GROMACS .gro file of C-alpha atoms in nm:
model
  245
    1UNK     CA    1  -3.376  -2.638  -7.259
    2UNK     CA    2  -3.082  -2.865  -7.186
    3UNK     CA    3  -2.846  -2.565  -7.175
    4UNK     CA    4  -3.081  -2.380  -6.942
    5UNK     CA    5  -3.111  -2.684  -6.717
    6UNK     CA    6  -2.733  -2.722  -6.703
    7UNK     CA    7  -2.694  -2.354  -6.623
    8UNK     CA    8  -2.943  -2.376  -6.338
    9UNK     CA    9  -2.773  -2.690  -6.209
   10UNK     CA   10  -2.434  -2.514  -6.222
   11UNK     CA   11  -2.568  -2.211  -6.040
   12UNK     CA   12  -2.712  -2.433  -5.769
   13UNK     CA   13  -2.378  -2.607  -5.734
   14UNK     CA   14  -2.190  -2.275  -5.727
   15UNK     CA   15  -2.426  -2.131  -5.470
   16UNK     CA   16  -2.389  -2.446  -5.262
   17UNK     CA   17  -2.012  -2.416  -5.280
   18UNK     CA   18  -2.030  -2.053  -5.172
   19UNK     CA   19  -2.259  -2.142  -4.882
   20UNK     CA   20  -2.021  -2.417  -4.773
   21UNK     CA   21  -1.726  -2.177  -4.789
   22UNK     CA   22  -1.916  -1.914  -4.588
   23UNK     CA   23  -2.017  -2.173  -4.331
   24UNK     CA   24  -1.657  -2.292  -4.313
   25UNK     CA   25  -1.538  -1.934  -4.259
   26UNK     CA   26  -1.800  -1.873  -3.991
   27UNK     CA   27  -1.706  -2.195  -3.812
   28UNK     CA   28  -1.338  -2.101  -3.830
   29UNK     CA   29  -1.413  -1.755  -3.693
   30UNK     CA   30  -1.622  -1.905  -3.416
   31UNK     CA   31  -1.343  -2.147  -3.324
   32UNK     CA   32  -1.091  -1.863  -3.337
   33UNK     CA   33  -1.313  -1.646  -3.117
   34UNK     CA   34  -1.360  -1.934  -2.876
   35UNK     CA   35  -0.985  -1.991  -2.859
   36UNK     CA   36  -0.926  -1.620  -2.809
   37UNK     CA   37  -1.181  -1.604  -2.528
   38UNK     CA   38  -1.019  -1.909  -2.369
   39UNK     CA   39  -0.675  -1.745  -2.392
   40UNK     CA   40  -0.814  -1.418  -2.255
   41UNK     CA   41  -0.967  -1.603  -1.959
   42UNK     CA   42  -0.642  -1.788  -1.899
   43UNK     CA   43  -0.442  -1.464  -1.909
   44UNK     CA   44  -0.698  -1.293  -1.686
   45UNK     CA   45  -0.666  -1.574  -1.433
   46UNK     CA   46  -0.286  -1.537  -1.436
   47UNK     CA   47  -0.320  -1.164  -1.376
   48UNK     CA   48  -0.580  -1.214  -1.101
   49UNK     CA   49  -0.364  -1.466  -0.916
   50UNK     CA   50  -0.064  -1.235  -0.945
   51UNK     CA   51  -0.263  -0.936  -0.821
   52UNK     CA   52  -0.405  -1.140  -0.534
   53UNK     CA   53  -0.055  -1.230  -0.417
   54UNK     CA   54   0.065  -0.870  -0.450
   55UNK     CA   55  -0.225  -0.721  -0.257
   56UNK     CA   56  -0.207  -0.982   0.018
   57UNK     CA   57   0.159  -0.888   0.069
   58UNK     CA   58   0.067  -0.518   0.056
   59UNK     CA   59  -0.201  -0.579   0.320
   60UNK     CA   60   0.048  -0.745   0.554
   61UNK     CA   61   0.288  -0.453   0.503
   62UNK     CA   62   0.017  -0.202   0.586
   63UNK     CA   63  -0.083  -0.398   0.896
   64UNK     CA   64   0.277  -0.391   1.018
   65UNK     CA   65   0.313  -0.019   0.937
   66UNK     CA   66  -0.008   0.067   1.121
   67UNK     CA   67   0.123  -0.125   1.421
   68UNK     CA   68   0.444   0.082   1.419
   69UNK     CA   69   0.245   0.402   1.373
   70UNK     CA   70   0.022   0.308   1.667
   71UNK     CA   71   0.328   0.235   1.882
   72UNK     CA   72   0.471   0.578   1.793
   73UNK     CA   73   0.136   0.738   1.877
   74UNK     CA   74   0.115   0.563   2.215
   75UNK     CA   75   0.474   0.661   2.296
   76UNK     CA   76   0.412   1.026   2.212
   77UNK     CA   77   0.096   1.026   2.425
   78UNK     CA   78   0.295   0.886   2.717
   79UNK     CA   79   0.547   1.168   2.678
   80UNK     CA   80   0.264   1.423   2.695
   81UNK     CA   81   0.139   1.253   3.010
   82UNK     CA   82   0.483   1.297   3.167
   83UNK     CA   83   0.489   1.663   3.057
   84UNK     CA   84   0.153   1.725   3.223
   85UNK     CA   85   0.244   1.533   3.539
   86UNK     CA   86   0.418   1.714   3.820
   87UNK     CA   87   0.483   1.418   4.046
   88UNK     CA   88   0.530   1.115   3.819
   89UNK     CA   89   0.846   1.181   3.621
   90UNK     CA   90   1.020   0.894   3.439
   91UNK     CA   91   1.374   0.787   3.509
   92UNK     CA   92   1.641   0.893   3.264
   93UNK     CA   93   1.663   0.538   3.130
   94UNK     CA   94   1.288   0.502   3.087
   95UNK     CA   95   1.259   0.842   2.916
   96UNK     CA   96   1.548   0.761   2.682
   97UNK     CA   97   1.393   0.430   2.580
   98UNK     CA   98   1.056   0.598   2.530
   99UNK     CA   99   1.208   0.866   2.307
  100UNK     CA  100   1.396   0.610   2.101
  101UNK     CA  101   1.097   0.379   2.058
  102UNK     CA  102   0.868   0.667   1.963
  103UNK     CA  103   1.082   0.860   1.716
  104UNK     CA  104   1.335   0.614   1.574
  105UNK     CA  105   1.101   0.461   1.315
  106UNK     CA  106   0.998   0.657   1.009
  107UNK     CA  107   0.664   0.576   0.846
  108UNK     CA  108   0.670   0.494   0.475
  109UNK     CA  109   0.427   0.254   0.307
  110UNK     CA  110   0.586   0.050   0.030
  111UNK     CA  111   0.323  -0.179  -0.126
  112UNK     CA  112   0.395  -0.445  -0.389
  113UNK     CA  113   0.274  -0.292  -0.714
  114UNK     CA  114   0.509  -0.443  -0.973
  115UNK     CA  115   0.243  -0.640  -1.160
  116UNK     CA  116  -0.020  -0.366  -1.132
  117UNK     CA  117   0.220  -0.104  -1.267
  118UNK     CA  118   0.317  -0.335  -1.552
  119UNK     CA  119  -0.050  -0.390  -1.638
  120UNK     CA  120  -0.123  -0.017  -1.633
  121UNK     CA  121   0.185   0.080  -1.836
  122UNK     CA  122   0.129  -0.193  -2.096
  123UNK     CA  123  -0.245  -0.137  -2.124
  124UNK     CA  124  -0.319  -0.489  -1.999
  125UNK     CA  125  -0.544  -0.362  -1.723
  126UNK     CA  126  -0.823  -0.375  -1.980
  127UNK     CA  127  -0.787  -0.755  -1.984
  128UNK     CA  128  -0.971  -0.767  -1.653
  129UNK     CA  129  -1.338  -0.815  -1.732
  130UNK     CA  130  -1.464  -0.668  -1.404
  131UNK     CA  131  -1.498  -0.293  -1.461
  132UNK     CA  132  -1.546  -0.227  -1.089
  133UNK     CA  133  -1.216  -0.401  -1.012
  134UNK     CA  134  -1.037  -0.202  -1.283
  135UNK     CA  135  -1.169   0.118  -1.127
  136UNK     CA  136  -1.058   0.013  -0.779
  137UNK     CA  137  -0.708  -0.070  -0.906
  138UNK     CA  138  -0.677   0.266  -1.082
  139UNK     CA  139  -0.796   0.452  -0.771
  140UNK     CA  140  -0.548   0.255  -0.563
  141UNK     CA  141  -0.254   0.426  -0.732
  142UNK     CA  142  -0.394   0.775  -0.670
  143UNK     CA  143  -0.469   0.683  -0.307
  144UNK     CA  144  -0.106   0.584  -0.259
  145UNK     CA  145   0.004   0.927  -0.383
  146UNK     CA  146  -0.214   1.095  -0.118
  147UNK     CA  147  -0.077   0.865   0.152
  148UNK     CA  148   0.281   0.944   0.050
  149UNK     CA  149   0.213   1.318   0.092
  150UNK     CA  150   0.072   1.260   0.439
  151UNK     CA  151   0.372   1.044   0.532
  152UNK     CA  152   0.601   1.327   0.424
  153UNK     CA  153   0.417   1.562   0.659
  154UNK     CA  154   0.446   1.310   0.942
  155UNK     CA  155   0.817   1.277   0.871
  156UNK     CA  156   0.856   1.656   0.893
  157UNK     CA  157   0.692   1.661   1.238
  158UNK     CA  158   0.910   1.370   1.351
  159UNK     CA  159   1.227   1.549   1.237
  160UNK     CA  160   1.125   1.862   1.426
  161UNK     CA  161   1.128   1.659   1.746
  162UNK     CA  162   1.460   1.497   1.659
  163UNK     CA  163   1.616   1.835   1.578
  164UNK     CA  164   1.583   1.927   1.943
  165UNK     CA  165   1.860   1.677   2.018
  166UNK     CA  166   2.111   1.859   1.796
  167UNK     CA  167   2.181   2.138   2.045
  168UNK     CA  168   2.409   2.150   2.349
  169UNK     CA  169   2.124   2.143   2.600
  170UNK     CA  170   2.029   1.782   2.527
  171UNK     CA  171   2.223   1.457   2.508
  172UNK     CA  172   2.161   1.222   2.217
  173UNK     CA  173   2.428   0.983   2.339
  174UNK     CA  174   2.231   0.933   2.662
  175UNK     CA  175   1.935   0.811   2.458
  176UNK     CA  176   2.155   0.577   2.257
  177UNK     CA  177   2.318   0.449   2.573
  178UNK     CA  178   1.996   0.363   2.755
  179UNK     CA  179   1.837   0.221   2.437
  180UNK     CA  180   2.133  -0.013   2.388
  181UNK     CA  181   2.247   0.148   2.064
  182UNK     CA  182   2.592   0.244   2.195
  183UNK     CA  183   2.673  -0.119   2.277
  184UNK     CA  184   2.518  -0.246   1.954
  185UNK     CA  185   2.737  -0.016   1.745
  186UNK     CA  186   3.043  -0.067   1.963
  187UNK     CA  187   3.077   0.304   2.037
  188UNK     CA  188   3.252   0.441   2.348
  189UNK     CA  189   3.035   0.590   2.621
  190UNK     CA  190   3.061   0.965   2.680
  191UNK     CA  191   3.231   1.082   2.996
  192UNK     CA  192   2.953   1.321   3.093
  193UNK     CA  193   2.580   1.281   3.052
  194UNK     CA  194   2.324   1.560   3.028
  195UNK     CA  195   1.976   1.480   3.150
  196UNK     CA  196   1.713   1.496   2.877
  197UNK     CA  197   1.437   1.527   3.137
  198UNK     CA  198   1.467   1.905   3.097
  199UNK     CA  199   1.269   1.860   2.775
  200UNK     CA  200   0.961   1.787   2.984
  201UNK     CA  201   0.967   2.155   3.084
  202UNK     CA  202   1.021   2.279   2.729
  203UNK     CA  203   0.720   2.438   2.562
  204UNK     CA  204   0.883   2.392   2.223
  205UNK     CA  205   0.927   2.020   2.285
  206UNK     CA  206   0.568   1.999   2.407
  207UNK     CA  207   0.436   2.168   2.091
  208UNK     CA  208   0.648   1.953   1.861
  209UNK     CA  209   0.530   1.630   2.025
  210UNK     CA  210   0.167   1.748   2.004
  211UNK     CA  211   0.203   1.825   1.633
  212UNK     CA  212   0.355   1.480   1.585
  213UNK     CA  213   0.057   1.323   1.762
  214UNK     CA  214  -0.197   1.517   1.556
  215UNK     CA  215  -0.024   1.428   1.229
  216UNK     CA  216   0.016   1.067   1.338
  217UNK     CA  217  -0.356   1.045   1.420
  218UNK     CA  218  -0.452   1.201   1.086
  219UNK     CA  219  -0.226   0.957   0.904
  220UNK     CA  220  -0.405   0.663   1.064
  221UNK     CA  221  -0.765   0.781   1.049
  222UNK     CA  222  -0.770   0.974   0.722
  223UNK     CA  223  -0.527   0.761   0.521
  224UNK     CA  224  -0.421   0.421   0.658
  225UNK     CA  225  -0.770   0.320   0.770
  226UNK     CA  226  -0.937   0.399   0.432
  227UNK     CA  227  -0.641   0.240   0.254
  228UNK     CA  228  -0.699  -0.084   0.444
  229UNK     CA  229  -1.064  -0.072   0.342
  230UNK     CA  230  -0.958  -0.033  -0.021
  231UNK     CA  231  -0.721  -0.329   0.014
  232UNK     CA  232  -0.995  -0.549   0.155
  233UNK     CA  233  -1.235  -0.446  -0.122
  234UNK     CA  234  -0.981  -0.521  -0.395
  235UNK     CA  235  -0.885  -0.858  -0.248
  236UNK     CA  236  -1.253  -0.951  -0.210
  237UNK     CA  237  -1.327  -0.863  -0.574
  238UNK     CA  238  -1.022  -1.054  -0.697
  239UNK     CA  239  -1.132  -1.362  -0.501
  240UNK     CA  240  -1.483  -1.335  -0.643
  241UNK     CA  241  -1.346  -1.317  -0.995
  242UNK     CA  242  -1.120  -1.619  -0.937
  243UNK     CA  243  -1.416  -1.817  -0.799
  244UNK     CA  244  -1.606  -1.750  -1.123
  245UNK     CA  245  -1.320  -1.864  -1.350
   0.00000   0.00000   0.00000
């Protein structure tokens, strides 16, 4: 009986030890999980703040680019108005400045995506707990690819207009002179000057400017405008996530 009692007592003690060890392991795992969640939240906050800064800069860049695109659009429309007007022709100086202001600036959106690309390439995008935000960020990259294709098309139409100043019937130096580029670069003025107003009677020039306008309009309405909406949505979701941290 004494041996049996000792055995039972030993088993109780052993079971108690096992229970204590298990409890200790569970507590350690819980602490480890808590620490991991805390680190994940901290890392997520770092990523969110970085993304917020990137997308705010990208938004400002897009705002500036849309402003340039709108200026180009307005300039091209004014040229069409001169083409369609029989009595209100611009002066050579005014026309030169209008041409330079409208076609001198290429359109190319260059957002800040360093952190986002690093997160995607390293697989750290999954560290963002908001699945909707992860989806928006992934779609953002594909949207940029579509925008780049449209910008290429706009550039092609712009170059077609500029190519008309490579022949002997027009005078590129006259445009540079009236736009102040000759003086800025310290170049000598040409002895003779051909009037570029003849372009207002050119059907080819008319068609090229119209194609530029159509492509410019499509770039704004079908690409830049939705892209700005995406930017606002992403920034809003990032701010909401940061508020919940």
